[in-house]
Amino acid sequence: MTDAVKTLDALLQSSAAGAQLFPPTSRYYGLDSTSLTSADGRTIKYLRRRFVPQASRFATIKEHVVADNDRLDNLSARYIGDPELYWRLCDANNAIRPDELIETIGRSLRITLPEGVPAPKGAR
């Protein structure tokens, strides 16, 4: 078992009922954990699956054309205000693999409001 898996397992095992495992800025915030019992009787705790929201749930406020040397953390810091929120760019642009967003120079990326937040009146 890798250190990361051990750490996650310890976190899941020690979580109190109803306690949040991740901060509000995490894509995993609000996900519940659950468990299963293996054939040998071990209890295995894990996070429930996170479903990527449909792109239609995001209001576009701007577009960014990918340039040479763009990085998702820098784009996230510039447009969202936090480099660790790069996953919001992924969700808004239907990217499963984050690096695919910046692989093609000239690609247009949607910069959006958080999921479900409507665009202000007069915005496109």
C-alpha atoms as a PDB file:
ATOM      1  CA  MET A   1       0.000   0.000   0.000  1.00  0.00           C
ATOM      2  CA  THR A   2       1.403   3.405  -0.954  1.00  0.00           C
ATOM      3  CA  ASP A   3       1.816   6.219   1.570  1.00  0.00           C
ATOM      4  CA  ALA A   4      -0.950   8.222  -0.129  1.00  0.00           C
ATOM      5  CA  VAL A   5      -3.379   5.290   0.101  1.00  0.00           C
ATOM      6  CA  LYS A   6      -2.438   4.734   3.751  1.00  0.00           C
ATOM      7  CA  THR A   7      -2.985   8.419   4.489  1.00  0.00           C
ATOM      8  CA  LEU A   8      -6.383   8.454   2.761  1.00  0.00           C
ATOM      9  CA  ASP A   9      -7.407   5.247   4.503  1.00  0.00           C
ATOM     10  CA  ALA A  10      -6.401   6.680   7.900  1.00  0.00           C
ATOM     11  CA  LEU A  11      -8.335   9.857   7.158  1.00  0.00           C
ATOM     12  CA  LEU A  12     -11.436   7.911   6.153  1.00  0.00           C
ATOM     13  CA  GLN A  13     -11.192   5.562   9.134  1.00  0.00           C
ATOM     14  CA  SER A  14     -10.838   8.415  11.622  1.00  0.00           C
ATOM     15  CA  SER A  15     -13.527  10.719  10.250  1.00  0.00           C
ATOM     16  CA  ALA A  16     -16.397  11.455  12.573  1.00  0.00           C
ATOM     17  CA  ALA A  17     -19.925  11.029  11.265  1.00  0.00           C
ATOM     18  CA  GLY A  18     -20.906  14.136   9.341  1.00  0.00           C
ATOM     19  CA  ALA A  19     -17.429  15.679   9.494  1.00  0.00           C
ATOM     20  CA  GLN A  20     -16.080  17.047   6.222  1.00  0.00           C
ATOM     21  CA  LEU A  21     -12.936  15.339   5.019  1.00  0.00           C
ATOM     22  CA  PHE A  22     -11.961  18.064   2.569  1.00  0.00           C
ATOM     23  CA  PRO A  23     -11.957  21.882   2.651  1.00  0.00           C
ATOM     24  CA  PRO A  24     -14.681  23.825   0.793  1.00  0.00           C
ATOM     25  CA  THR A  25     -12.253  24.604  -2.051  1.00  0.00           C
ATOM     26  CA  SER A  26     -11.696  20.908  -2.790  1.00  0.00           C
ATOM     27  CA  ARG A  27     -13.477  19.176  -5.664  1.00  0.00           C
ATOM     28  CA  TYR A  28     -14.183  16.408  -3.123  1.00  0.00           C
ATOM     29  CA  TYR A  29     -15.868  18.672  -0.566  1.00  0.00           C
ATOM     30  CA  GLY A  30     -19.208  17.272   0.493  1.00  0.00           C
ATOM     31  CA  LEU A  31     -18.605  13.752  -0.792  1.00  0.00           C
ATOM     32  CA  ASP A  32     -19.558  11.042   1.623  1.00  0.00           C
ATOM     33  CA  SER A  33     -17.425   8.071   2.463  1.00  0.00           C
ATOM     34  CA  THR A  34     -18.787   4.574   2.534  1.00  0.00           C
ATOM     35  CA  SER A  35     -17.414   1.103   3.069  1.00  0.00           C
ATOM     36  CA  LEU A  36     -17.578  -2.436   1.844  1.00  0.00           C
ATOM     37  CA  THR A  37     -16.579  -5.699   3.418  1.00  0.00           C
ATOM     38  CA  SER A  38     -14.194  -7.843   1.398  1.00  0.00           C
ATOM     39  CA  ALA A  39     -14.473 -11.618   1.095  1.00  0.00           C
ATOM     40  CA  ASP A  40     -11.844 -12.033   3.813  1.00  0.00           C
ATOM     41  CA  GLY A  41     -13.823  -9.840   6.232  1.00  0.00           C
ATOM     42  CA  ARG A  42     -11.796  -6.635   5.952  1.00  0.00           C
ATOM     43  CA  THR A  43     -13.697  -3.364   5.944  1.00  0.00           C
ATOM     44  CA  ILE A  44     -12.564  -1.048   3.184  1.00  0.00           C
ATOM     45  CA  LYS A  45     -13.584   2.617   3.408  1.00  0.00           C
ATOM     46  CA  TYR A  46     -13.607   4.801   0.340  1.00  0.00           C
ATOM     47  CA  LEU A  47     -15.007   8.054  -1.035  1.00  0.00           C
ATOM     48  CA  ARG A  48     -18.138   7.912  -3.114  1.00  0.00           C
ATOM     49  CA  ARG A  49     -17.700   8.775  -6.762  1.00  0.00           C
ATOM     50  CA  ARG A  50     -17.663  12.410  -7.819  1.00  0.00           C
ATOM     51  CA  PHE A  51     -19.613  13.043 -10.986  1.00  0.00           C
ATOM     52  CA  VAL A  52     -18.267  15.818 -13.179  1.00  0.00           C
ATOM     53  CA  PRO A  53     -21.014  18.399 -13.696  1.00  0.00           C
ATOM     54  CA  GLN A  54     -22.327  19.171 -17.171  1.00  0.00           C
ATOM     55  CA  ALA A  55     -20.673  22.162 -18.821  1.00  0.00           C
ATOM     56  CA  SER A  56     -24.122  23.734 -19.267  1.00  0.00           C
ATOM     57  CA  ARG A  57     -24.215  24.282 -15.490  1.00  0.00           C
ATOM     58  CA  PHE A  58     -21.437  26.874 -15.777  1.00  0.00           C
ATOM     59  CA  ALA A  59     -21.928  30.487 -16.868  1.00  0.00           C
ATOM     60  CA  THR A  60     -19.074  31.652 -19.105  1.00  0.00           C
ATOM     61  CA  ILE A  61     -17.714  35.050 -18.131  1.00  0.00           C
ATOM     62  CA  LYS A  62     -14.582  35.104 -20.265  1.00  0.00           C
ATOM     63  CA  GLU A  63     -12.511  33.012 -22.638  1.00  0.00           C
ATOM     64  CA  HIS A  64      -8.763  32.447 -22.574  1.00  0.00           C
ATOM     65  CA  VAL A  65      -6.758  31.454 -25.630  1.00  0.00           C
ATOM     66  CA  VAL A  66      -4.006  29.033 -24.638  1.00  0.00           C
ATOM     67  CA  ALA A  67      -0.522  30.434 -25.218  1.00  0.00           C
ATOM     68  CA  ASP A  68       2.885  28.796 -25.113  1.00  0.00           C
ATOM     69  CA  ASN A  69       4.003  28.104 -21.519  1.00  0.00           C
ATOM     70  CA  ASP A  70       0.501  28.491 -20.012  1.00  0.00           C
ATOM     71  CA  ARG A  71       0.023  26.469 -16.837  1.00  0.00           C
ATOM     72  CA  LEU A  72      -3.303  25.583 -15.249  1.00  0.00           C
ATOM     73  CA  ASP A  73      -2.254  26.729 -11.803  1.00  0.00           C
ATOM     74  CA  ASN A  74      -1.274  30.142 -13.177  1.00  0.00           C
ATOM     75  CA  LEU A  75      -4.501  30.439 -15.180  1.00  0.00           C
ATOM     76  CA  SER A  76      -6.519  29.440 -12.141  1.00  0.00           C
ATOM     77  CA  ALA A  77      -4.720  32.005  -9.998  1.00  0.00           C
ATOM     78  CA  ARG A  78      -5.282  34.716 -12.616  1.00  0.00           C
ATOM     79  CA  TYR A  79      -8.959  34.078 -13.339  1.00  0.00           C
ATOM     80  CA  ILE A  80     -10.291  32.394 -10.189  1.00  0.00           C
ATOM     81  CA  GLY A  81      -7.913  33.760  -7.572  1.00  0.00           C
ATOM     82  CA  ASP A  82      -6.558  30.439  -6.315  1.00  0.00           C
ATOM     83  CA  PRO A  83      -4.032  28.196  -8.117  1.00  0.00           C
ATOM     84  CA  GLU A  84      -5.454  25.093  -6.430  1.00  0.00           C
ATOM     85  CA  LEU A  85      -8.864  25.618  -8.041  1.00  0.00           C
ATOM     86  CA  TYR A  86      -7.576  24.511 -11.468  1.00  0.00           C
ATOM     87  CA  TRP A  87     -10.126  21.687 -11.292  1.00  0.00           C
ATOM     88  CA  ARG A  88     -12.870  24.272 -11.860  1.00  0.00           C
ATOM     89  CA  LEU A  89     -11.305  25.009 -15.252  1.00  0.00           C
ATOM     90  CA  CYS A  90     -11.320  21.281 -15.957  1.00  0.00           C
ATOM     91  CA  ASP A  91     -14.994  20.925 -15.026  1.00  0.00           C
ATOM     92  CA  ALA A  92     -16.051  23.957 -17.075  1.00  0.00           C
ATOM     93  CA  ASN A  93     -14.178  22.673 -20.132  1.00  0.00           C
ATOM     94  CA  ASN A  94     -15.106  18.967 -19.876  1.00  0.00           C
ATOM     95  CA  ALA A  95     -11.521  17.881 -19.242  1.00  0.00           C
ATOM     96  CA  ILE A  96     -10.910  14.588 -17.512  1.00  0.00           C
ATOM     97  CA  ARG A  97      -7.136  14.936 -17.818  1.00  0.00           C
ATOM     98  CA  PRO A  98      -6.099  18.463 -16.710  1.00  0.00           C
ATOM     99  CA  ASP A  99      -3.087  18.808 -19.009  1.00  0.00           C
ATOM    100  CA  GLU A 100      -5.293  18.363 -22.091  1.00  0.00           C
ATOM    101  CA  LEU A 101      -6.557  21.922 -21.536  1.00  0.00           C
ATOM    102  CA  ILE A 102      -3.179  23.496 -22.272  1.00  0.00           C
ATOM    103  CA  GLU A 103      -1.669  21.030 -24.751  1.00  0.00           C
ATOM    104  CA  THR A 104      -2.973  22.815 -27.839  1.00  0.00           C
ATOM    105  CA  ILE A 105      -1.750  26.372 -28.360  1.00  0.00           C
ATOM    106  CA  GLY A 106      -4.668  28.499 -29.538  1.00  0.00           C
ATOM    107  CA  ARG A 107      -7.348  26.427 -27.822  1.00  0.00           C
ATOM    108  CA  SER A 108     -10.068  28.531 -26.257  1.00  0.00           C
ATOM    109  CA  LEU A 109     -10.830  27.814 -22.597  1.00  0.00           C
ATOM    110  CA  ARG A 110     -14.049  28.831 -20.909  1.00  0.00           C
ATOM    111  CA  ILE A 111     -13.558  30.845 -17.732  1.00  0.00           C
ATOM    112  CA  THR A 112     -16.751  30.411 -15.747  1.00  0.00           C
ATOM    113  CA  LEU A 113     -18.526  31.198 -12.546  1.00  0.00           C
ATOM    114  CA  PRO A 114     -18.803  28.321 -10.053  1.00  0.00           C
ATOM    115  CA  GLU A 115     -21.259  25.569 -10.924  1.00  0.00           C
ATOM    116  CA  GLY A 116     -24.869  26.686 -10.755  1.00  0.00           C
ATOM    117  CA  VAL A 117     -24.114  30.411 -10.278  1.00  0.00           C
ATOM    118  CA  PRO A 118     -26.048  32.288 -12.970  1.00  0.00           C
ATOM    119  CA  ALA A 119     -24.368  34.888 -15.153  1.00  0.00           C
ATOM    120  CA  PRO A 120     -25.090  38.503 -14.232  1.00  0.00           C
ATOM    121  CA  LYS A 121     -27.632  40.302 -16.410  1.00  0.00           C
ATOM    122  CA  GLY A 122     -26.038  41.615 -19.558  1.00  0.00           C
ATOM    123  CA  ALA A 123     -23.229  39.027 -19.544  1.00  0.00           C
ATOM    124  CA  ARG A 124     -22.966  36.754 -22.514  1.00  0.00           C
END
